[in-house]
Amino acid sequence: MKQKINLIFVLLFSFVISLPYLFAHRDREGRVSDMENRTLTGYPAVFEEDGNINKEFTVQYENWLNDNLRGRSILVEANAAVQYLLFQKIVKNDVLQGEDGWLFSNDAEQIAEYQHSNLMTEEELFFYASKMQRLSEYLEERNINFYYMQCYAKEMIYSDKYNKGILQTEDISRTEQIISMLKEKTDICVIDTKKILEDAGIEESVYFQYADLVHWNEAGAYLGYRALMDEIQKDYKEIPILKIEDYDISQREQSTSIYGFEYPYMEICPVYNIKEPKALEMTADAAENWNWLHYKEYTHLYYNEDSSNKKILVLGDSYVRMFIKDDIAESFSRTLSIDRANISILDKILESYQPDIVVLECADHVLEQVVEALEQADFL
């Protein structure tokens, strides 16, 4: 009788501990978790490609099981909600809480940029600078002026508000390496927005404190816009620039929610609306004629018959397309704003669009994407 009970117990125990495996997801490549903004661990292989036993199988198996339990996302979200509701502790994967309730992105690339742990070697810096110089020369050969605009994530401007547990390992950042190399080794016009934002940020908020994890607010965006346009106007005196009095400036309260709960901090955000906009966005024209671009959903085309006869092409990211593309369009007869990944096919774009000016804007934590695009540009 006792042996039967032991056998039943062993069988029942084996069944229970097998349930997680039986009902787990088994995708080899790993599923993408939108909630956690990452790729989950794929099912590990017992044997390597060369036929040898995978010595890391047990560790990989444990990671796979932890990531792929059915119902895991519900448990993760429930745990995070309880932690936030009871203790105001944020455990959401993509959010990093700083000082005074400030919120930052928990993106690995941004953390590495802040820590200065992703520095380039001299060889990598030289490659980047030489490619950028070649791009500038390529454009100059076609009578096109080139401007490089450097933007920064929130923690690089408000480092005093960043999470104190994340420390910097070196005195210089990768972006500072690149800016220094471009200024010393090339003749490219570099618009570095860091100092103007740092100086202005002492008196007023130029980045969102809670409502956005990464970006400048509209006051900071205007400073970035002016830094770019002031530099362009040195070469094109006839190009108008929007002054502060050209905007209706108001304020609105903004915050955010964490797992459905209202964040207990509220900020007053500036709102800049152009009083008399002249540029018209040609959505249908962009969709019809530029549907072959990379990330075509980020393509914006403007016509402005009341401005200069110059055409500008802006290759950028969210700092441009979310905040200042409309402002830039007020100064040019044609404005085409596209994703910077299109550097790789810039020759085709120039042939079709024939701009007078090209601006390349890039945020600090995604510089490697510019490098990749330059590497794919066969015409350089």
PDB file of N, CA and C in Angstrom, residues 137-181:
ATOM      1  N   GLU A 137      31.108  65.547 -49.403  1.00  0.00           N
ATOM      2  CA  GLU A 137      31.721  65.822 -50.704  1.00  0.00           C
ATOM      3  C   GLU A 137      30.809  65.390 -51.847  1.00  0.00           C
ATOM      4  N   TYR A 138      30.146  64.259 -51.661  1.00  0.00           N
ATOM      5  CA  TYR A 138      29.212  63.762 -52.672  1.00  0.00           C
ATOM      6  C   TYR A 138      28.109  64.797 -52.931  1.00  0.00           C
ATOM      7  N   LEU A 139      27.609  65.383 -51.854  1.00  0.00           N
ATOM      8  CA  LEU A 139      26.564  66.398 -51.986  1.00  0.00           C
ATOM      9  C   LEU A 139      27.120  67.698 -52.575  1.00  0.00           C
ATOM     10  N   GLU A 140      28.312  68.063 -52.147  1.00  0.00           N
ATOM     11  CA  GLU A 140      28.930  69.292 -52.662  1.00  0.00           C
ATOM     12  C   GLU A 140      29.145  69.207 -54.175  1.00  0.00           C
ATOM     13  N   GLU A 141      29.509  68.028 -54.658  1.00  0.00           N
ATOM     14  CA  GLU A 141      29.696  67.829 -56.097  1.00  0.00           C
ATOM     15  C   GLU A 141      28.403  68.103 -56.870  1.00  0.00           C
ATOM     16  N   ARG A 142      27.288  68.038 -56.178  1.00  0.00           N
ATOM     17  CA  ARG A 142      25.979  68.278 -56.803  1.00  0.00           C
ATOM     18  C   ARG A 142      25.392  69.624 -56.378  1.00  0.00           C
ATOM     19  N   ASN A 143      26.260  70.487 -55.841  1.00  0.00           N
ATOM     20  CA  ASN A 143      25.860  71.832 -55.405  1.00  0.00           C
ATOM     21  C   ASN A 143      24.778  71.798 -54.330  1.00  0.00           C
ATOM     22  N   ILE A 144      24.917  70.852 -53.436  1.00  0.00           N
ATOM     23  CA  ILE A 144      23.983  70.706 -52.308  1.00  0.00           C
ATOM     24  C   ILE A 144      24.741  70.940 -51.014  1.00  0.00           C
ATOM     25  N   ASN A 145      24.235  71.819 -50.172  1.00  0.00           N
ATOM     26  CA  ASN A 145      24.852  72.073 -48.869  1.00  0.00           C
ATOM     27  C   ASN A 145      24.398  71.030 -47.851  1.00  0.00           C
ATOM     28  N   PHE A 146      25.344  70.586 -47.015  1.00  0.00           N
ATOM     29  CA  PHE A 146      25.083  69.509 -46.069  1.00  0.00           C
ATOM     30  C   PHE A 146      25.266  70.013 -44.635  1.00  0.00           C
ATOM     31  N   TYR A 147      24.306  69.617 -43.763  1.00  0.00           N
ATOM     32  CA  TYR A 147      24.351  69.993 -42.346  1.00  0.00           C
ATOM     33  C   TYR A 147      24.082  68.754 -41.496  1.00  0.00           C
ATOM     34  N   TYR A 148      24.903  68.591 -40.469  1.00  0.00           N
ATOM     35  CA  TYR A 148      24.738  67.457 -39.548  1.00  0.00           C
ATOM     36  C   TYR A 148      24.232  67.996 -38.212  1.00  0.00           C
ATOM     37  N   MET A 149      23.081  67.502 -37.756  1.00  0.00           N
ATOM     38  CA  MET A 149      22.455  67.976 -36.524  1.00  0.00           C
ATOM     39  C   MET A 149      22.435  66.870 -35.477  1.00  0.00           C
ATOM     40  N   GLN A 150      23.014  67.151 -34.311  1.00  0.00           N
ATOM     41  CA  GLN A 150      23.086  66.159 -33.242  1.00  0.00           C
ATOM     42  C   GLN A 150      22.069  66.471 -32.149  1.00  0.00           C
ATOM     43  N   CYS A 151      21.169  65.518 -31.882  1.00  0.00           N
ATOM     44  CA  CYS A 151      20.190  65.654 -30.805  1.00  0.00           C
ATOM     45  C   CYS A 151      20.519  64.678 -29.674  1.00  0.00           C
ATOM     46  N   TYR A 152      19.859  64.884 -28.526  1.00  0.00           N
ATOM     47  CA  TYR A 152      20.207  64.125 -27.323  1.00  0.00           C
ATOM     48  C   TYR A 152      18.955  63.661 -26.583  1.00  0.00           C
ATOM     49  N   ALA A 153      19.050  62.475 -26.001  1.00  0.00           N
ATOM     50  CA  ALA A 153      17.976  61.984 -25.147  1.00  0.00           C
ATOM     51  C   ALA A 153      17.973  62.760 -23.834  1.00  0.00           C
ATOM     52  N   LYS A 154      16.866  62.678 -23.132  1.00  0.00           N
ATOM     53  CA  LYS A 154      16.607  63.509 -21.954  1.00  0.00           C
ATOM     54  C   LYS A 154      17.685  63.402 -20.875  1.00  0.00           C
ATOM     55  N   GLU A 155      18.187  62.192 -20.633  1.00  0.00           N
ATOM     56  CA  GLU A 155      19.144  62.011 -19.536  1.00  0.00           C
ATOM     57  C   GLU A 155      20.478  62.704 -19.778  1.00  0.00           C
ATOM     58  N   MET A 156      20.801  62.982 -21.044  1.00  0.00           N
ATOM     59  CA  MET A 156      22.060  63.658 -21.344  1.00  0.00           C
ATOM     60  C   MET A 156      21.982  65.157 -21.056  1.00  0.00           C
ATOM     61  N   ILE A 157      20.783  65.700 -20.982  1.00  0.00           N
ATOM     62  CA  ILE A 157      20.591  67.114 -20.659  1.00  0.00           C
ATOM     63  C   ILE A 157      20.259  67.290 -19.180  1.00  0.00           C
ATOM     64  N   TYR A 158      19.473  66.369 -18.646  1.00  0.00           N
ATOM     65  CA  TYR A 158      19.069  66.426 -17.239  1.00  0.00           C
ATOM     66  C   TYR A 158      19.670  65.245 -16.478  1.00  0.00           C
ATOM     67  N   SER A 159      20.975  65.161 -16.469  1.00  0.00           N
ATOM     68  CA  SER A 159      21.640  64.041 -15.789  1.00  0.00           C
ATOM     69  C   SER A 159      21.420  64.083 -14.278  1.00  0.00           C
ATOM     70  N   ASP A 160      21.160  65.275 -13.721  1.00  0.00           N
ATOM     71  CA  ASP A 160      20.916  65.385 -12.284  1.00  0.00           C
ATOM     72  C   ASP A 160      19.591  64.753 -11.882  1.00  0.00           C
ATOM     73  N   LYS A 161      18.709  64.516 -12.856  1.00  0.00           N
ATOM     74  CA  LYS A 161      17.415  63.901 -12.578  1.00  0.00           C
ATOM     75  C   LYS A 161      17.416  62.401 -12.892  1.00  0.00           C
ATOM     76  N   TYR A 162      18.530  61.896 -13.383  1.00  0.00           N
ATOM     77  CA  TYR A 162      18.602  60.494 -13.816  1.00  0.00           C
ATOM     78  C   TYR A 162      18.733  59.577 -12.606  1.00  0.00           C
ATOM     79  N   ASN A 163      18.495  58.303 -12.820  1.00  0.00           N
ATOM     80  CA  ASN A 163      18.597  57.305 -11.768  1.00  0.00           C
ATOM     81  C   ASN A 163      20.019  57.270 -11.203  1.00  0.00           C
ATOM     82  N   LYS A 164      20.151  57.497  -9.895  1.00  0.00           N
ATOM     83  CA  LYS A 164      21.474  57.598  -9.271  1.00  0.00           C
ATOM     84  C   LYS A 164      22.224  56.263  -9.232  1.00  0.00           C
ATOM     85  N   GLY A 165      21.512  55.166  -9.449  1.00  0.00           N
ATOM     86  CA  GLY A 165      22.164  53.859  -9.443  1.00  0.00           C
ATOM     87  C   GLY A 165      22.911  53.542 -10.718  1.00  0.00           C
ATOM     88  N   ILE A 166      22.742  54.370 -11.756  1.00  0.00           N
ATOM     89  CA  ILE A 166      23.438  54.154 -13.025  1.00  0.00           C
ATOM     90  C   ILE A 166      24.591  55.139 -13.114  1.00  0.00           C
ATOM     91  N   LEU A 167      25.797  54.621 -13.107  1.00  0.00           N
ATOM     92  CA  LEU A 167      27.002  55.454 -13.019  1.00  0.00           C
ATOM     93  C   LEU A 167      27.717  55.520 -14.362  1.00  0.00           C
ATOM     94  N   GLN A 168      28.419  56.608 -14.572  1.00  0.00           N
ATOM     95  CA  GLN A 168      29.212  56.780 -15.788  1.00  0.00           C
ATOM     96  C   GLN A 168      30.611  56.217 -15.576  1.00  0.00           C
ATOM     97  N   THR A 169      31.084  55.476 -16.569  1.00  0.00           N
ATOM     98  CA  THR A 169      32.356  54.773 -16.433  1.00  0.00           C
ATOM     99  C   THR A 169      33.532  55.540 -17.039  1.00  0.00           C
ATOM    100  N   GLU A 170      33.254  56.494 -17.934  1.00  0.00           N
ATOM    101  CA  GLU A 170      34.300  57.276 -18.580  1.00  0.00           C
ATOM    102  C   GLU A 170      33.912  58.754 -18.561  1.00  0.00           C
ATOM    103  N   ASP A 171      34.879  59.620 -18.863  1.00  0.00           N
ATOM    104  CA  ASP A 171      34.637  61.062 -18.807  1.00  0.00           C
ATOM    105  C   ASP A 171      34.008  61.614 -20.084  1.00  0.00           C
ATOM    106  N   ILE A 172      34.023  60.835 -21.144  1.00  0.00           N
ATOM    107  CA  ILE A 172      33.530  61.308 -22.432  1.00  0.00           C
ATOM    108  C   ILE A 172      32.537  60.303 -22.993  1.00  0.00           C
ATOM    109  N   SER A 173      31.535  60.790 -23.685  1.00  0.00           N
ATOM    110  CA  SER A 173      30.539  59.908 -24.280  1.00  0.00           C
ATOM    111  C   SER A 173      30.909  59.591 -25.729  1.00  0.00           C
ATOM    112  N   ARG A 174      30.253  58.597 -26.277  1.00  0.00           N
ATOM    113  CA  ARG A 174      30.474  58.248 -27.680  1.00  0.00           C
ATOM    114  C   ARG A 174      30.108  59.418 -28.592  1.00  0.00           C
ATOM    115  N   THR A 175      29.002  60.087 -28.271  1.00  0.00           N
ATOM    116  CA  THR A 175      28.584  61.215 -29.100  1.00  0.00           C
ATOM    117  C   THR A 175      29.611  62.331 -29.063  1.00  0.00           C
ATOM    118  N   GLU A 176      30.175  62.593 -27.888  1.00  0.00           N
ATOM    119  CA  GLU A 176      31.224  63.619 -27.783  1.00  0.00           C
ATOM    120  C   GLU A 176      32.455  63.214 -28.583  1.00  0.00           C
ATOM    121  N   GLN A 177      32.759  61.928 -28.598  1.00  0.00           N
ATOM    122  CA  GLN A 177      33.854  61.433 -29.446  1.00  0.00           C
ATOM    123  C   GLN A 177      33.594  61.794 -30.908  1.00  0.00           C
ATOM    124  N   ILE A 178      32.384  61.494 -31.355  1.00  0.00           N
ATOM    125  CA  ILE A 178      32.035  61.687 -32.764  1.00  0.00           C
ATOM    126  C   ILE A 178      32.005  63.162 -33.131  1.00  0.00           C
ATOM    127  N   ILE A 179      31.377  63.978 -32.297  1.00  0.00           N
ATOM    128  CA  ILE A 179      31.306  65.416 -32.575  1.00  0.00           C
ATOM    129  C   ILE A 179      32.701  66.003 -32.658  1.00  0.00           C
ATOM    130  N   SER A 180      33.570  65.603 -31.723  1.00  0.00           N
ATOM    131  CA  SER A 180      34.948  66.091 -31.734  1.00  0.00           C
ATOM    132  C   SER A 180      35.671  65.670 -33.006  1.00  0.00           C
ATOM    133  N   MET A 181      35.490  64.419 -33.420  1.00  0.00           N
ATOM    134  CA  MET A 181      36.142  63.923 -34.632  1.00  0.00           C
ATOM    135  C   MET A 181      35.620  64.646 -35.874  1.00  0.00           C
TER     136      MET A 181
END
